[in-house]
GROMACS .gro file of C-alpha atoms in nm:
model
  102
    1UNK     CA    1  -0.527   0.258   0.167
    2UNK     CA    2  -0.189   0.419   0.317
    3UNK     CA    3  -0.413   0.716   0.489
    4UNK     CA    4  -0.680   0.426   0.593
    5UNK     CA    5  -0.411   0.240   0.748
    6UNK     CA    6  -0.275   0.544   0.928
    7UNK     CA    7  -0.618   0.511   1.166
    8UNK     CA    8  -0.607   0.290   1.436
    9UNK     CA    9  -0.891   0.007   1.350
   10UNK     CA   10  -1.093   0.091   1.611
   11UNK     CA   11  -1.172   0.418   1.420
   12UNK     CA   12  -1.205   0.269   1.067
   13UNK     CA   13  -1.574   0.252   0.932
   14UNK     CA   14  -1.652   0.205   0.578
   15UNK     CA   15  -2.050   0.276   0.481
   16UNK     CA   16  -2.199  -0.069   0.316
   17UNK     CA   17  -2.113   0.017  -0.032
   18UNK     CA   18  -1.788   0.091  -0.028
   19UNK     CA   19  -1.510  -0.054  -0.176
   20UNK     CA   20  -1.129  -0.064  -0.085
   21UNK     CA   21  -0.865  -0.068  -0.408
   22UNK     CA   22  -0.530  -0.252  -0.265
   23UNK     CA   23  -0.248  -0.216  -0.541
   24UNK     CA   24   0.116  -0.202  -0.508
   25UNK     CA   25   0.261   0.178  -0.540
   26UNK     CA   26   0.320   0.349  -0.862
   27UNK     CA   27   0.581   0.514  -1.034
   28UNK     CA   28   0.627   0.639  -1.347
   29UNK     CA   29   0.911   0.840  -1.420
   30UNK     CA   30   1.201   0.854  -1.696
   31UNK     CA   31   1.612   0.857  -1.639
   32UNK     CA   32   1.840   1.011  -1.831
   33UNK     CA   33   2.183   0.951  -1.864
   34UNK     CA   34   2.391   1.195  -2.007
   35UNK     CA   35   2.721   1.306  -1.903
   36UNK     CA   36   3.005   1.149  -1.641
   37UNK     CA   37   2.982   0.806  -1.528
   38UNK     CA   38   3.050   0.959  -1.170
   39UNK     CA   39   2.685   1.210  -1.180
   40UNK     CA   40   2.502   0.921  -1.369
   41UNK     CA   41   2.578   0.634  -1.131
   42UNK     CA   42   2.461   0.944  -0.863
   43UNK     CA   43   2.154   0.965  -1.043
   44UNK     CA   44   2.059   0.583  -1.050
   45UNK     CA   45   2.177   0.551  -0.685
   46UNK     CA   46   1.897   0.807  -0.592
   47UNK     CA   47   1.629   0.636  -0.802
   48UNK     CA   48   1.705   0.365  -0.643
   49UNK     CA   49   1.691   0.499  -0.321
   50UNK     CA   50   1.377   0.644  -0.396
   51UNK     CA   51   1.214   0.301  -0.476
   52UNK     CA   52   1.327   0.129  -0.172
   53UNK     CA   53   1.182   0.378   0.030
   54UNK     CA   54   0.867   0.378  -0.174
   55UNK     CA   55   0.864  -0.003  -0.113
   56UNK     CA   56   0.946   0.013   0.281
   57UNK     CA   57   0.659   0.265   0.304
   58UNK     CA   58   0.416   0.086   0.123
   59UNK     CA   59   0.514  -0.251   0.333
   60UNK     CA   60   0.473  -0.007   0.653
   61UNK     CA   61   0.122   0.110   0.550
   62UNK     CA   62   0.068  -0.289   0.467
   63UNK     CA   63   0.149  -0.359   0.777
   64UNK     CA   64  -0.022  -0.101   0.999
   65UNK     CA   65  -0.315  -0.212   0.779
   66UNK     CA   66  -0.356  -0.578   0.902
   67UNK     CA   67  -0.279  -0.549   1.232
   68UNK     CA   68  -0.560  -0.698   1.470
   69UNK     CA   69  -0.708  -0.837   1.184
   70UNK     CA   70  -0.696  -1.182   1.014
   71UNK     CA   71  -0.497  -1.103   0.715
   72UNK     CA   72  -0.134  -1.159   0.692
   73UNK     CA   73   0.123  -0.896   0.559
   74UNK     CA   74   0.228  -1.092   0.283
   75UNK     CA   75  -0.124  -1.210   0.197
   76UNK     CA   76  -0.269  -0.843   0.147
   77UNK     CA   77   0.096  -0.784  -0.081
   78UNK     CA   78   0.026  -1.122  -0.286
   79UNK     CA   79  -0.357  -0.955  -0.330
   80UNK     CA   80  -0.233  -0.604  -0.400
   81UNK     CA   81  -0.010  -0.753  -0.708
   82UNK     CA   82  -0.339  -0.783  -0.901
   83UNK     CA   83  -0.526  -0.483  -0.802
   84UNK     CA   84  -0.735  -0.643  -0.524
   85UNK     CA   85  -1.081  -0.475  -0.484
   86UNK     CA   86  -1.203  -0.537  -0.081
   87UNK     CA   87  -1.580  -0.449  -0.050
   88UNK     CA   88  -1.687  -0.383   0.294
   89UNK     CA   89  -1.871  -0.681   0.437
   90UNK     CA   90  -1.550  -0.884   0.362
   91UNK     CA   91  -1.339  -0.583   0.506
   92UNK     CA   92  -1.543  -0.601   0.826
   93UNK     CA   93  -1.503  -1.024   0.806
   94UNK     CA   94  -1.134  -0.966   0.769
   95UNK     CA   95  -1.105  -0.737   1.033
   96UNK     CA   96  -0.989  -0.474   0.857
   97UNK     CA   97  -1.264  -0.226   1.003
   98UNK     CA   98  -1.397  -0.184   1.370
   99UNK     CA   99  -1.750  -0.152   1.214
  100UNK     CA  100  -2.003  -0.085   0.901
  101UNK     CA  101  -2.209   0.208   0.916
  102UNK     CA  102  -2.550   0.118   0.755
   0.00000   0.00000   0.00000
């Protein structure tokens, strides 16, 4: 969805059968502390970091999504919690897409 939202909707087609998976990013990834207070808090400061810019990106992809279409920001978050599956018709009735190519 982030490289679908990167089009402008007027170029965004989807053929009749497809389907669009909306889920929150991903991460999966294991700290380790070990060693001085001072590099360990450094460590958690740039996980951190790295989830809040995961987060801002996704919101920014959420965002460029939506626009011109009838579906609200936090609406397409609340659906991507639970793994929303968008087929096409309801894409194109959203206004997600310019078009359907049948």
């Amino acid at each position: 969805m982030t490289i679908f939202a990167a089009f402008p909707k007027p170029f965004r087609f989807l053929t009749t059968d497809a389907v669009l998976l909306v889920h929150e990013r991903r991460m999966q990834t294991s700290v380790e502390l070990n060693g001085p207070m001072k590099s360990s808090i450094q460590i958690v400061r740039e996980q951190l970091a790295l989830l809040e810019t995961a987060e801002r990106l996704e919101i920014e992809g959420f965002k460029e999504l939506v626009e011109g279409s009838s579906l609200s920001v936090d609406e397409l978050y609340r659906r991507a919690t639970t793994n929303c599956y968008i087929h096409a018709e309801e894409a194109l009735d959203l206004g997600i897409v310019a078009d359907l190519l049948r």
